[in-house]
JSON list of C-alpha atoms in Angstrom, two decimals:
[
{"chain": "A", "resi": 1, "resn": "UNK", "atom": "CA", "xyz": [57.76, 24.60, 174.99]},
{"chain": "A", "resi": 2, "resn": "UNK", "atom": "CA", "xyz": [55.75, 27.38, 173.33]},
{"chain": "A", "resi": 3, "resn": "UNK", "atom": "CA", "xyz": [57.41, 28.56, 170.13]},
{"chain": "A", "resi": 4, "resn": "UNK", "atom": "CA", "xyz": [56.60, 31.17, 167.49]},
{"chain": "A", "resi": 5, "resn": "UNK", "atom": "CA", "xyz": [58.06, 32.17, 164.14]},
{"chain": "A", "resi": 6, "resn": "UNK", "atom": "CA", "xyz": [56.45, 35.61, 164.31]},
{"chain": "A", "resi": 7, "resn": "UNK", "atom": "CA", "xyz": [58.98, 38.42, 163.75]},
{"chain": "A", "resi": 8, "resn": "UNK", "atom": "CA", "xyz": [61.76, 35.92, 162.98]},
{"chain": "A", "resi": 9, "resn": "UNK", "atom": "CA", "xyz": [63.84, 36.11, 159.81]},
{"chain": "A", "resi": 10, "resn": "UNK", "atom": "CA", "xyz": [63.18, 33.31, 157.32]},
{"chain": "A", "resi": 11, "resn": "UNK", "atom": "CA", "xyz": [66.61, 32.15, 156.14]},
{"chain": "A", "resi": 12, "resn": "UNK", "atom": "CA", "xyz": [65.59, 29.23, 153.93]},
{"chain": "A", "resi": 13, "resn": "UNK", "atom": "CA", "xyz": [62.46, 27.95, 152.20]},
{"chain": "A", "resi": 14, "resn": "UNK", "atom": "CA", "xyz": [62.49, 24.22, 151.46]},
{"chain": "A", "resi": 15, "resn": "UNK", "atom": "CA", "xyz": [60.14, 21.70, 149.90]},
{"chain": "A", "resi": 16, "resn": "UNK", "atom": "CA", "xyz": [58.61, 20.54, 153.16]},
{"chain": "A", "resi": 17, "resn": "UNK", "atom": "CA", "xyz": [60.13, 22.91, 155.74]},
{"chain": "A", "resi": 18, "resn": "UNK", "atom": "CA", "xyz": [60.95, 26.58, 156.21]},
{"chain": "A", "resi": 19, "resn": "UNK", "atom": "CA", "xyz": [63.89, 27.66, 158.39]},
{"chain": "A", "resi": 20, "resn": "UNK", "atom": "CA", "xyz": [63.93, 30.71, 160.70]},
{"chain": "A", "resi": 21, "resn": "UNK", "atom": "CA", "xyz": [66.77, 32.28, 162.67]},
{"chain": "A", "resi": 22, "resn": "UNK", "atom": "CA", "xyz": [65.83, 31.89, 166.33]},
{"chain": "A", "resi": 23, "resn": "UNK", "atom": "CA", "xyz": [69.07, 32.99, 168.04]},
{"chain": "A", "resi": 24, "resn": "UNK", "atom": "CA", "xyz": [72.81, 32.99, 167.45]},
{"chain": "A", "resi": 25, "resn": "UNK", "atom": "CA", "xyz": [73.03, 29.25, 168.05]},
{"chain": "A", "resi": 26, "resn": "UNK", "atom": "CA", "xyz": [69.49, 27.99, 167.34]},
{"chain": "A", "resi": 27, "resn": "UNK", "atom": "CA", "xyz": [67.13, 27.80, 164.37]},
{"chain": "A", "resi": 28, "resn": "UNK", "atom": "CA", "xyz": [63.42, 27.12, 164.10]},
{"chain": "A", "resi": 29, "resn": "UNK", "atom": "CA", "xyz": [62.01, 24.60, 161.59]},
{"chain": "A", "resi": 30, "resn": "UNK", "atom": "CA", "xyz": [58.44, 25.03, 160.37]},
{"chain": "A", "resi": 31, "resn": "UNK", "atom": "CA", "xyz": [57.00, 21.81, 158.90]},
{"chain": "A", "resi": 32, "resn": "UNK", "atom": "CA", "xyz": [54.64, 22.17, 155.92]},
{"chain": "A", "resi": 33, "resn": "UNK", "atom": "CA", "xyz": [51.94, 19.90, 154.51]},
{"chain": "A", "resi": 34, "resn": "UNK", "atom": "CA", "xyz": [53.65, 19.20, 151.18]},
{"chain": "A", "resi": 35, "resn": "UNK", "atom": "CA", "xyz": [54.72, 15.67, 150.21]},
{"chain": "A", "resi": 36, "resn": "UNK", "atom": "CA", "xyz": [57.67, 14.63, 148.04]},
{"chain": "A", "resi": 37, "resn": "UNK", "atom": "CA", "xyz": [58.05, 12.14, 145.21]},
{"chain": "A", "resi": 38, "resn": "UNK", "atom": "CA", "xyz": [57.80, 12.26, 141.41]},
{"chain": "A", "resi": 39, "resn": "UNK", "atom": "CA", "xyz": [55.26, 13.62, 138.94]},
{"chain": "A", "resi": 40, "resn": "UNK", "atom": "CA", "xyz": [54.63, 11.01, 136.22]},
{"chain": "A", "resi": 41, "resn": "UNK", "atom": "CA", "xyz": [52.37, 10.33, 133.25]},
{"chain": "A", "resi": 42, "resn": "UNK", "atom": "CA", "xyz": [50.39, 7.11, 132.86]},
{"chain": "A", "resi": 43, "resn": "UNK", "atom": "CA", "xyz": [49.90, 5.24, 129.57]},
{"chain": "A", "resi": 44, "resn": "UNK", "atom": "CA", "xyz": [47.03, 7.58, 128.67]},
{"chain": "A", "resi": 45, "resn": "UNK", "atom": "CA", "xyz": [49.08, 10.68, 129.34]},
{"chain": "A", "resi": 46, "resn": "UNK", "atom": "CA", "xyz": [47.32, 11.52, 132.58]},
{"chain": "A", "resi": 47, "resn": "UNK", "atom": "CA", "xyz": [49.60, 13.20, 135.09]},
{"chain": "A", "resi": 48, "resn": "UNK", "atom": "CA", "xyz": [49.81, 11.71, 138.57]},
{"chain": "A", "resi": 49, "resn": "UNK", "atom": "CA", "xyz": [52.04, 11.99, 141.63]},
{"chain": "A", "resi": 50, "resn": "UNK", "atom": "CA", "xyz": [53.96, 9.02, 143.00]},
{"chain": "A", "resi": 51, "resn": "UNK", "atom": "CA", "xyz": [55.12, 9.43, 146.59]},
{"chain": "A", "resi": 52, "resn": "UNK", "atom": "CA", "xyz": [58.74, 8.41, 147.15]},
{"chain": "A", "resi": 53, "resn": "UNK", "atom": "CA", "xyz": [60.99, 9.18, 150.15]},
{"chain": "A", "resi": 54, "resn": "UNK", "atom": "CA", "xyz": [63.82, 9.66, 147.65]},
{"chain": "A", "resi": 55, "resn": "UNK", "atom": "CA", "xyz": [61.85, 12.02, 145.43]},
{"chain": "A", "resi": 56, "resn": "UNK", "atom": "CA", "xyz": [62.86, 15.62, 144.78]},
{"chain": "A", "resi": 57, "resn": "UNK", "atom": "CA", "xyz": [59.59, 16.98, 143.43]},
{"chain": "A", "resi": 58, "resn": "UNK", "atom": "CA", "xyz": [56.90, 18.59, 145.55]},
{"chain": "A", "resi": 59, "resn": "UNK", "atom": "CA", "xyz": [53.52, 16.93, 145.44]},
{"chain": "A", "resi": 60, "resn": "UNK", "atom": "CA", "xyz": [50.05, 17.94, 146.58]},
{"chain": "A", "resi": 61, "resn": "UNK", "atom": "CA", "xyz": [49.68, 19.23, 150.10]},
{"chain": "A", "resi": 62, "resn": "UNK", "atom": "CA", "xyz": [47.95, 16.86, 152.51]},
{"chain": "A", "resi": 63, "resn": "UNK", "atom": "CA", "xyz": [46.11, 18.71, 155.27]},
{"chain": "A", "resi": 64, "resn": "UNK", "atom": "CA", "xyz": [47.77, 18.11, 158.62]},
{"chain": "A", "resi": 65, "resn": "UNK", "atom": "CA", "xyz": [50.79, 16.30, 157.17]},
{"chain": "A", "resi": 66, "resn": "UNK", "atom": "CA", "xyz": [53.26, 18.83, 158.59]},
{"chain": "A", "resi": 67, "resn": "UNK", "atom": "CA", "xyz": [51.96, 18.34, 162.10]},
{"chain": "A", "resi": 68, "resn": "UNK", "atom": "CA", "xyz": [51.93, 14.55, 161.75]},
{"chain": "A", "resi": 69, "resn": "UNK", "atom": "CA", "xyz": [55.52, 14.56, 160.54]},
{"chain": "A", "resi": 70, "resn": "UNK", "atom": "CA", "xyz": [56.54, 16.80, 163.41]},
{"chain": "A", "resi": 71, "resn": "UNK", "atom": "CA", "xyz": [54.95, 14.43, 165.93]},
{"chain": "A", "resi": 72, "resn": "UNK", "atom": "CA", "xyz": [56.96, 11.50, 164.53]},
{"chain": "A", "resi": 73, "resn": "UNK", "atom": "CA", "xyz": [60.16, 13.58, 164.41]},
{"chain": "A", "resi": 74, "resn": "UNK", "atom": "CA", "xyz": [59.67, 14.56, 168.05]},
{"chain": "A", "resi": 75, "resn": "UNK", "atom": "CA", "xyz": [58.99, 10.91, 168.94]},
{"chain": "A", "resi": 76, "resn": "UNK", "atom": "CA", "xyz": [62.05, 9.48, 167.24]},
{"chain": "A", "resi": 77, "resn": "UNK", "atom": "CA", "xyz": [64.50, 12.25, 168.13]},
{"chain": "A", "resi": 78, "resn": "UNK", "atom": "CA", "xyz": [63.64, 11.64, 171.78]},
{"chain": "A", "resi": 79, "resn": "UNK", "atom": "CA", "xyz": [64.28, 7.92, 171.28]},
{"chain": "A", "resi": 80, "resn": "UNK", "atom": "CA", "xyz": [67.65, 8.73, 169.71]},
{"chain": "A", "resi": 81, "resn": "UNK", "atom": "CA", "xyz": [68.58, 10.90, 172.69]},
{"chain": "A", "resi": 82, "resn": "UNK", "atom": "CA", "xyz": [67.67, 8.01, 175.01]},
{"chain": "A", "resi": 83, "resn": "UNK", "atom": "CA", "xyz": [69.88, 5.70, 172.93]},
{"chain": "A", "resi": 84, "resn": "UNK", "atom": "CA", "xyz": [72.83, 8.12, 173.06]},
{"chain": "A", "resi": 85, "resn": "UNK", "atom": "CA", "xyz": [72.62, 9.02, 169.37]},
{"chain": "A", "resi": 86, "resn": "UNK", "atom": "CA", "xyz": [73.59, 12.68, 168.81]},
{"chain": "A", "resi": 87, "resn": "UNK", "atom": "CA", "xyz": [71.01, 14.95, 167.13]},
{"chain": "A", "resi": 88, "resn": "UNK", "atom": "CA", "xyz": [70.26, 18.64, 166.65]},
{"chain": "A", "resi": 89, "resn": "UNK", "atom": "CA", "xyz": [66.91, 18.33, 168.46]},
{"chain": "A", "resi": 90, "resn": "UNK", "atom": "CA", "xyz": [66.01, 20.68, 171.34]},
{"chain": "A", "resi": 91, "resn": "UNK", "atom": "CA", "xyz": [62.21, 20.83, 171.57]},
{"chain": "A", "resi": 92, "resn": "UNK", "atom": "CA", "xyz": [58.95, 20.98, 169.62]},
{"chain": "A", "resi": 93, "resn": "UNK", "atom": "CA", "xyz": [55.72, 22.97, 169.63]},
{"chain": "A", "resi": 94, "resn": "UNK", "atom": "CA", "xyz": [53.35, 20.53, 167.93]},
{"chain": "A", "resi": 95, "resn": "UNK", "atom": "CA", "xyz": [50.43, 22.98, 167.79]},
{"chain": "A", "resi": 96, "resn": "UNK", "atom": "CA", "xyz": [52.50, 25.48, 165.80]},
{"chain": "A", "resi": 97, "resn": "UNK", "atom": "CA", "xyz": [54.32, 22.91, 163.57]},
{"chain": "A", "resi": 98, "resn": "UNK", "atom": "CA", "xyz": [57.64, 24.14, 164.94]},
{"chain": "A", "resi": 99, "resn": "UNK", "atom": "CA", "xyz": [60.84, 22.40, 166.05]},
{"chain": "A", "resi": 100, "resn": "UNK", "atom": "CA", "xyz": [63.70, 24.20, 167.77]},
{"chain": "A", "resi": 101, "resn": "UNK", "atom": "CA", "xyz": [67.13, 22.80, 166.90]},
{"chain": "A", "resi": 102, "resn": "UNK", "atom": "CA", "xyz": [70.81, 23.57, 167.36]},
{"chain": "A", "resi": 103, "resn": "UNK", "atom": "CA", "xyz": [72.42, 25.66, 164.67]},
{"chain": "A", "resi": 104, "resn": "UNK", "atom": "CA", "xyz": [75.01, 23.72, 162.72]},
{"chain": "A", "resi": 105, "resn": "UNK", "atom": "CA", "xyz": [76.50, 23.27, 159.31]},
{"chain": "A", "resi": 106, "resn": "UNK", "atom": "CA", "xyz": [76.08, 20.56, 156.72]},
{"chain": "A", "resi": 107, "resn": "UNK", "atom": "CA", "xyz": [78.82, 18.12, 155.76]},
{"chain": "A", "resi": 108, "resn": "UNK", "atom": "CA", "xyz": [80.26, 18.86, 152.35]},
{"chain": "A", "resi": 109, "resn": "UNK", "atom": "CA", "xyz": [77.66, 20.64, 150.26]},
{"chain": "A", "resi": 110, "resn": "UNK", "atom": "CA", "xyz": [74.92, 18.69, 152.00]},
{"chain": "A", "resi": 111, "resn": "UNK", "atom": "CA", "xyz": [74.70, 14.91, 152.26]},
{"chain": "A", "resi": 112, "resn": "UNK", "atom": "CA", "xyz": [71.91, 12.40, 152.53]},
{"chain": "A", "resi": 113, "resn": "UNK", "atom": "CA", "xyz": [72.61, 9.00, 154.07]},
{"chain": "A", "resi": 114, "resn": "UNK", "atom": "CA", "xyz": [70.50, 6.00, 153.14]},
{"chain": "A", "resi": 115, "resn": "UNK", "atom": "CA", "xyz": [70.19, 2.77, 155.07]},
{"chain": "A", "resi": 116, "resn": "UNK", "atom": "CA", "xyz": [68.60, -0.02, 153.05]},
{"chain": "A", "resi": 117, "resn": "UNK", "atom": "CA", "xyz": [67.33, -3.21, 154.67]},
{"chain": "A", "resi": 118, "resn": "UNK", "atom": "CA", "xyz": [65.65, -4.42, 151.46]},
{"chain": "A", "resi": 119, "resn": "UNK", "atom": "CA", "xyz": [66.13, -3.66, 147.77]},
{"chain": "A", "resi": 120, "resn": "UNK", "atom": "CA", "xyz": [63.48, -1.30, 146.46]},
{"chain": "A", "resi": 121, "resn": "UNK", "atom": "CA", "xyz": [63.00, 2.05, 144.74]},
{"chain": "A", "resi": 122, "resn": "UNK", "atom": "CA", "xyz": [65.93, 3.83, 143.12]},
{"chain": "A", "resi": 123, "resn": "UNK", "atom": "CA", "xyz": [68.33, 0.97, 143.88]},
{"chain": "A", "resi": 124, "resn": "UNK", "atom": "CA", "xyz": [66.45, -1.26, 141.43]},
{"chain": "A", "resi": 125, "resn": "UNK", "atom": "CA", "xyz": [66.37, 1.49, 138.80]},
{"chain": "A", "resi": 126, "resn": "UNK", "atom": "CA", "xyz": [70.10, 2.16, 139.10]},
{"chain": "A", "resi": 127, "resn": "UNK", "atom": "CA", "xyz": [71.13, -1.49, 139.03]},
{"chain": "A", "resi": 128, "resn": "UNK", "atom": "CA", "xyz": [68.63, -3.34, 136.80]},
{"chain": "A", "resi": 129, "resn": "UNK", "atom": "CA", "xyz": [69.03, -7.09, 137.15]},
{"chain": "A", "resi": 130, "resn": "UNK", "atom": "CA", "xyz": [71.47, -6.78, 140.05]},
{"chain": "A", "resi": 131, "resn": "UNK", "atom": "CA", "xyz": [68.83, -6.98, 142.78]},
{"chain": "A", "resi": 132, "resn": "UNK", "atom": "CA", "xyz": [65.32, -8.37, 143.03]},
{"chain": "A", "resi": 133, "resn": "UNK", "atom": "CA", "xyz": [62.54, -6.32, 144.59]},
{"chain": "A", "resi": 134, "resn": "UNK", "atom": "CA", "xyz": [62.32, -6.98, 148.32]},
{"chain": "A", "resi": 135, "resn": "UNK", "atom": "CA", "xyz": [65.70, -8.74, 148.46]},
{"chain": "A", "resi": 136, "resn": "UNK", "atom": "CA", "xyz": [67.19, -8.53, 151.99]},
{"chain": "A", "resi": 137, "resn": "UNK", "atom": "CA", "xyz": [70.37, -6.45, 152.17]},
{"chain": "A", "resi": 138, "resn": "UNK", "atom": "CA", "xyz": [73.20, -6.74, 154.67]},
{"chain": "A", "resi": 139, "resn": "UNK", "atom": "CA", "xyz": [74.28, -3.43, 156.24]},
{"chain": "A", "resi": 140, "resn": "UNK", "atom": "CA", "xyz": [73.70, -1.48, 153.00]},
{"chain": "A", "resi": 141, "resn": "UNK", "atom": "CA", "xyz": [74.72, 2.17, 153.37]},
{"chain": "A", "resi": 142, "resn": "UNK", "atom": "CA", "xyz": [75.13, 4.84, 150.73]},
{"chain": "A", "resi": 143, "resn": "UNK", "atom": "CA", "xyz": [75.52, 8.59, 150.57]},
{"chain": "A", "resi": 144, "resn": "UNK", "atom": "CA", "xyz": [74.16, 11.03, 148.03]},
{"chain": "A", "resi": 145, "resn": "UNK", "atom": "CA", "xyz": [74.81, 14.70, 147.39]},
{"chain": "A", "resi": 146, "resn": "UNK", "atom": "CA", "xyz": [71.89, 17.02, 148.03]},
{"chain": "A", "resi": 147, "resn": "UNK", "atom": "CA", "xyz": [71.24, 18.34, 144.53]},
{"chain": "A", "resi": 148, "resn": "UNK", "atom": "CA", "xyz": [67.70, 18.44, 143.19]},
{"chain": "A", "resi": 149, "resn": "UNK", "atom": "CA", "xyz": [68.97, 19.40, 139.73]},
{"chain": "A", "resi": 150, "resn": "UNK", "atom": "CA", "xyz": [71.06, 16.20, 139.54]},
{"chain": "A", "resi": 151, "resn": "UNK", "atom": "CA", "xyz": [68.54, 13.97, 141.35]},
{"chain": "A", "resi": 152, "resn": "UNK", "atom": "CA", "xyz": [70.80, 13.60, 144.41]},
{"chain": "A", "resi": 153, "resn": "UNK", "atom": "CA", "xyz": [73.66, 11.67, 142.77]},
{"chain": "A", "resi": 154, "resn": "UNK", "atom": "CA", "xyz": [75.35, 8.90, 144.82]},
{"chain": "A", "resi": 155, "resn": "UNK", "atom": "CA", "xyz": [78.89, 9.61, 146.01]},
{"chain": "A", "resi": 156, "resn": "UNK", "atom": "CA", "xyz": [81.38, 7.16, 147.52]},
{"chain": "A", "resi": 157, "resn": "UNK", "atom": "CA", "xyz": [83.40, 7.45, 150.70]},
{"chain": "A", "resi": 158, "resn": "UNK", "atom": "CA", "xyz": [86.58, 7.71, 148.62]},
{"chain": "A", "resi": 159, "resn": "UNK", "atom": "CA", "xyz": [85.19, 10.59, 146.56]},
{"chain": "A", "resi": 160, "resn": "UNK", "atom": "CA", "xyz": [84.01, 12.46, 149.64]},
{"chain": "A", "resi": 161, "resn": "UNK", "atom": "CA", "xyz": [87.40, 12.11, 151.34]},
{"chain": "A", "resi": 162, "resn": "UNK", "atom": "CA", "xyz": [89.45, 12.95, 148.23]},
{"chain": "A", "resi": 163, "resn": "UNK", "atom": "CA", "xyz": [87.36, 16.08, 147.60]},
{"chain": "A", "resi": 164, "resn": "UNK", "atom": "CA", "xyz": [87.92, 17.03, 151.27]},
{"chain": "A", "resi": 165, "resn": "UNK", "atom": "CA", "xyz": [84.18, 17.23, 151.86]},
{"chain": "A", "resi": 166, "resn": "UNK", "atom": "CA", "xyz": [84.52, 14.92, 154.86]},
{"chain": "A", "resi": 167, "resn": "UNK", "atom": "CA", "xyz": [87.30, 13.10, 156.69]},
{"chain": "A", "resi": 168, "resn": "UNK", "atom": "CA", "xyz": [87.51, 9.31, 156.82]},
{"chain": "A", "resi": 169, "resn": "UNK", "atom": "CA", "xyz": [86.78, 9.27, 160.54]},
{"chain": "A", "resi": 170, "resn": "UNK", "atom": "CA", "xyz": [83.79, 11.59, 160.06]},
{"chain": "A", "resi": 171, "resn": "UNK", "atom": "CA", "xyz": [82.42, 9.27, 157.40]},
{"chain": "A", "resi": 172, "resn": "UNK", "atom": "CA", "xyz": [82.78, 6.21, 159.64]},
{"chain": "A", "resi": 173, "resn": "UNK", "atom": "CA", "xyz": [81.12, 8.06, 162.51]},
{"chain": "A", "resi": 174, "resn": "UNK", "atom": "CA", "xyz": [78.31, 9.23, 160.24]},
{"chain": "A", "resi": 175, "resn": "UNK", "atom": "CA", "xyz": [77.69, 5.68, 159.06]},
{"chain": "A", "resi": 176, "resn": "UNK", "atom": "CA", "xyz": [77.53, 4.33, 162.63]},
{"chain": "A", "resi": 177, "resn": "UNK", "atom": "CA", "xyz": [75.15, 7.08, 163.77]},
{"chain": "A", "resi": 178, "resn": "UNK", "atom": "CA", "xyz": [72.79, 6.45, 160.84]},
{"chain": "A", "resi": 179, "resn": "UNK", "atom": "CA", "xyz": [72.89, 2.68, 161.31]},
{"chain": "A", "resi": 180, "resn": "UNK", "atom": "CA", "xyz": [72.18, 2.99, 165.03]},
{"chain": "A", "resi": 181, "resn": "UNK", "atom": "CA", "xyz": [69.27, 5.37, 164.38]},
{"chain": "A", "resi": 182, "resn": "UNK", "atom": "CA", "xyz": [67.81, 3.12, 161.67]},
{"chain": "A", "resi": 183, "resn": "UNK", "atom": "CA", "xyz": [68.00, 0.16, 164.05]},
{"chain": "A", "resi": 184, "resn": "UNK", "atom": "CA", "xyz": [66.05, 2.10, 166.70]},
{"chain": "A", "resi": 185, "resn": "UNK", "atom": "CA", "xyz": [63.29, 2.81, 164.17]},
{"chain": "A", "resi": 186, "resn": "UNK", "atom": "CA", "xyz": [63.36, -0.72, 162.75]},
{"chain": "A", "resi": 187, "resn": "UNK", "atom": "CA", "xyz": [62.78, -2.22, 166.21]},
{"chain": "A", "resi": 188, "resn": "UNK", "atom": "CA", "xyz": [60.06, 0.28, 167.05]},
{"chain": "A", "resi": 189, "resn": "UNK", "atom": "CA", "xyz": [58.14, -0.43, 163.83]},
{"chain": "A", "resi": 190, "resn": "UNK", "atom": "CA", "xyz": [58.50, -4.17, 164.30]},
{"chain": "A", "resi": 191, "resn": "UNK", "atom": "CA", "xyz": [56.40, -3.86, 167.47]},
{"chain": "A", "resi": 192, "resn": "UNK", "atom": "CA", "xyz": [53.55, -2.68, 165.21]},
{"chain": "A", "resi": 193, "resn": "UNK", "atom": "CA", "xyz": [54.11, -5.52, 162.68]},
{"chain": "A", "resi": 194, "resn": "UNK", "atom": "CA", "xyz": [55.72, -3.06, 160.27]},
{"chain": "A", "resi": 195, "resn": "UNK", "atom": "CA", "xyz": [58.95, -3.55, 158.34]},
{"chain": "A", "resi": 196, "resn": "UNK", "atom": "CA", "xyz": [61.40, -0.74, 157.67]},
{"chain": "A", "resi": 197, "resn": "UNK", "atom": "CA", "xyz": [62.49, -1.14, 154.04]},
{"chain": "A", "resi": 198, "resn": "UNK", "atom": "CA", "xyz": [64.81, 1.87, 153.81]},
{"chain": "A", "resi": 199, "resn": "UNK", "atom": "CA", "xyz": [65.30, 5.28, 155.37]},
{"chain": "A", "resi": 200, "resn": "UNK", "atom": "CA", "xyz": [67.07, 8.53, 154.50]},
{"chain": "A", "resi": 201, "resn": "UNK", "atom": "CA", "xyz": [68.87, 10.65, 157.08]},
{"chain": "A", "resi": 202, "resn": "UNK", "atom": "CA", "xyz": [70.53, 14.03, 156.88]},
{"chain": "A", "resi": 203, "resn": "UNK", "atom": "CA", "xyz": [73.59, 14.80, 158.97]},
{"chain": "A", "resi": 204, "resn": "UNK", "atom": "CA", "xyz": [75.40, 17.92, 160.04]},
{"chain": "A", "resi": 205, "resn": "UNK", "atom": "CA", "xyz": [77.91, 19.24, 162.56]},
{"chain": "A", "resi": 206, "resn": "UNK", "atom": "CA", "xyz": [77.08, 21.13, 165.75]},
{"chain": "A", "resi": 207, "resn": "UNK", "atom": "CA", "xyz": [79.88, 22.20, 168.08]},
{"chain": "A", "resi": 208, "resn": "UNK", "atom": "CA", "xyz": [82.28, 19.96, 166.17]},
{"chain": "A", "resi": 209, "resn": "UNK", "atom": "CA", "xyz": [80.09, 16.87, 166.61]},
{"chain": "A", "resi": 210, "resn": "UNK", "atom": "CA", "xyz": [78.37, 14.93, 163.82]},
{"chain": "A", "resi": 211, "resn": "UNK", "atom": "CA", "xyz": [74.63, 14.78, 164.51]},
{"chain": "A", "resi": 212, "resn": "UNK", "atom": "CA", "xyz": [71.39, 13.76, 162.84]},
{"chain": "A", "resi": 213, "resn": "UNK", "atom": "CA", "xyz": [69.49, 16.78, 161.54]},
{"chain": "A", "resi": 214, "resn": "UNK", "atom": "CA", "xyz": [66.32, 17.67, 159.60]},
{"chain": "A", "resi": 215, "resn": "UNK", "atom": "CA", "xyz": [63.38, 15.32, 160.31]},
{"chain": "A", "resi": 216, "resn": "UNK", "atom": "CA", "xyz": [62.52, 11.69, 160.99]},
{"chain": "A", "resi": 217, "resn": "UNK", "atom": "CA", "xyz": [59.07, 11.24, 159.52]},
{"chain": "A", "resi": 218, "resn": "UNK", "atom": "CA", "xyz": [56.93, 9.22, 157.14]},
{"chain": "A", "resi": 219, "resn": "UNK", "atom": "CA", "xyz": [58.37, 11.30, 154.31]},
{"chain": "A", "resi": 220, "resn": "UNK", "atom": "CA", "xyz": [61.91, 9.93, 154.69]},
{"chain": "A", "resi": 221, "resn": "UNK", "atom": "CA", "xyz": [61.25, 6.20, 155.06]},
{"chain": "A", "resi": 222, "resn": "UNK", "atom": "CA", "xyz": [59.68, 3.35, 153.13]},
{"chain": "A", "resi": 223, "resn": "UNK", "atom": "CA", "xyz": [57.70, 0.97, 155.34]},
{"chain": "A", "resi": 224, "resn": "UNK", "atom": "CA", "xyz": [55.88, -2.28, 154.56]},
{"chain": "A", "resi": 225, "resn": "UNK", "atom": "CA", "xyz": [52.96, -3.75, 156.43]},
{"chain": "A", "resi": 226, "resn": "UNK", "atom": "CA", "xyz": [54.00, -7.28, 157.28]},
{"chain": "A", "resi": 227, "resn": "UNK", "atom": "CA", "xyz": [56.58, -9.35, 155.43]},
{"chain": "A", "resi": 228, "resn": "UNK", "atom": "CA", "xyz": [58.27, -7.45, 152.61]},
{"chain": "A", "resi": 229, "resn": "UNK", "atom": "CA", "xyz": [57.93, -10.25, 150.04]},
{"chain": "A", "resi": 230, "resn": "UNK", "atom": "CA", "xyz": [54.14, -10.08, 150.20]},
{"chain": "A", "resi": 231, "resn": "UNK", "atom": "CA", "xyz": [53.77, -6.65, 151.75]},
{"chain": "A", "resi": 232, "resn": "UNK", "atom": "CA", "xyz": [51.80, -3.56, 151.05]},
{"chain": "A", "resi": 233, "resn": "UNK", "atom": "CA", "xyz": [54.04, -0.45, 151.04]},
{"chain": "A", "resi": 234, "resn": "UNK", "atom": "CA", "xyz": [52.33, 2.24, 153.06]},
{"chain": "A", "resi": 235, "resn": "UNK", "atom": "CA", "xyz": [51.90, 5.64, 151.45]},
{"chain": "A", "resi": 236, "resn": "UNK", "atom": "CA", "xyz": [53.09, 8.69, 153.35]},
{"chain": "A", "resi": 237, "resn": "UNK", "atom": "CA", "xyz": [49.71, 9.60, 154.83]},
{"chain": "A", "resi": 238, "resn": "UNK", "atom": "CA", "xyz": [49.00, 6.01, 155.97]},
{"chain": "A", "resi": 239, "resn": "UNK", "atom": "CA", "xyz": [52.40, 5.74, 157.62]},
{"chain": "A", "resi": 240, "resn": "UNK", "atom": "CA", "xyz": [52.13, 9.20, 159.19]},
{"chain": "A", "resi": 241, "resn": "UNK", "atom": "CA", "xyz": [48.86, 8.17, 160.85]},
{"chain": "A", "resi": 242, "resn": "UNK", "atom": "CA", "xyz": [50.48, 5.03, 162.27]},
{"chain": "A", "resi": 243, "resn": "UNK", "atom": "CA", "xyz": [53.51, 6.93, 163.58]},
{"chain": "A", "resi": 244, "resn": "UNK", "atom": "CA", "xyz": [51.27, 9.50, 165.23]},
{"chain": "A", "resi": 245, "resn": "UNK", "atom": "CA", "xyz": [49.29, 6.72, 166.89]},
{"chain": "A", "resi": 246, "resn": "UNK", "atom": "CA", "xyz": [52.50, 5.16, 168.24]},
{"chain": "A", "resi": 247, "resn": "UNK", "atom": "CA", "xyz": [53.86, 8.48, 169.44]},
{"chain": "A", "resi": 248, "resn": "UNK", "atom": "CA", "xyz": [50.67, 9.49, 171.24]},
{"chain": "A", "resi": 249, "resn": "UNK", "atom": "CA", "xyz": [49.82, 6.10, 172.76]},
{"chain": "A", "resi": 250, "resn": "UNK", "atom": "CA", "xyz": [53.14, 5.37, 174.50]}
]
């Protein structure tokens, strides 16, 4: 489907995507080349950027990254539709870096849902000594509030329900949807001898139904090549290339 953002009103400018009003019940997402992670200083005081799917800082643009991420989003959203997992996806125009989606609203003030198959990243920093790096996890699910200023603080099911940001049944449905989607991706990557370490989803509501929204790309997942205990964690550009190859070869 040929899409264009020309003459459309930009309603939101994000770190890796801009949002345009397409119609009364649809919006257009424009994917950019920026990456996310954390700016850090090494022991000599030199500033460098560390890619991290959980990061809130914008890193250097990587030419073509927006298009690569859109290709993987298109690939996985179609797989979710085939698996009966509800999403906001309608169609994509890969050449223009555009994805047409259903208009909806976020849950609460905006939630991120994380499925962790192995202990890595922020989990180790938050619970030092509780987990070992690469430790397998059993059905680990957590939610965080979307707040760059507070580094996306974790929030429990009980807190979400008590603050009336979400109902208990909505939470349970959200968890199942995210787990089902993560399992689809985990199985797909396994075919390429890749291991899904963890993944971050965003959810919203369209027509009263909880759905997966935003993107499903290299920028929202951590993936290892081979066994996690001895694995090399792919950076965003490496993973994006692999996802594009899978999407365009099948």
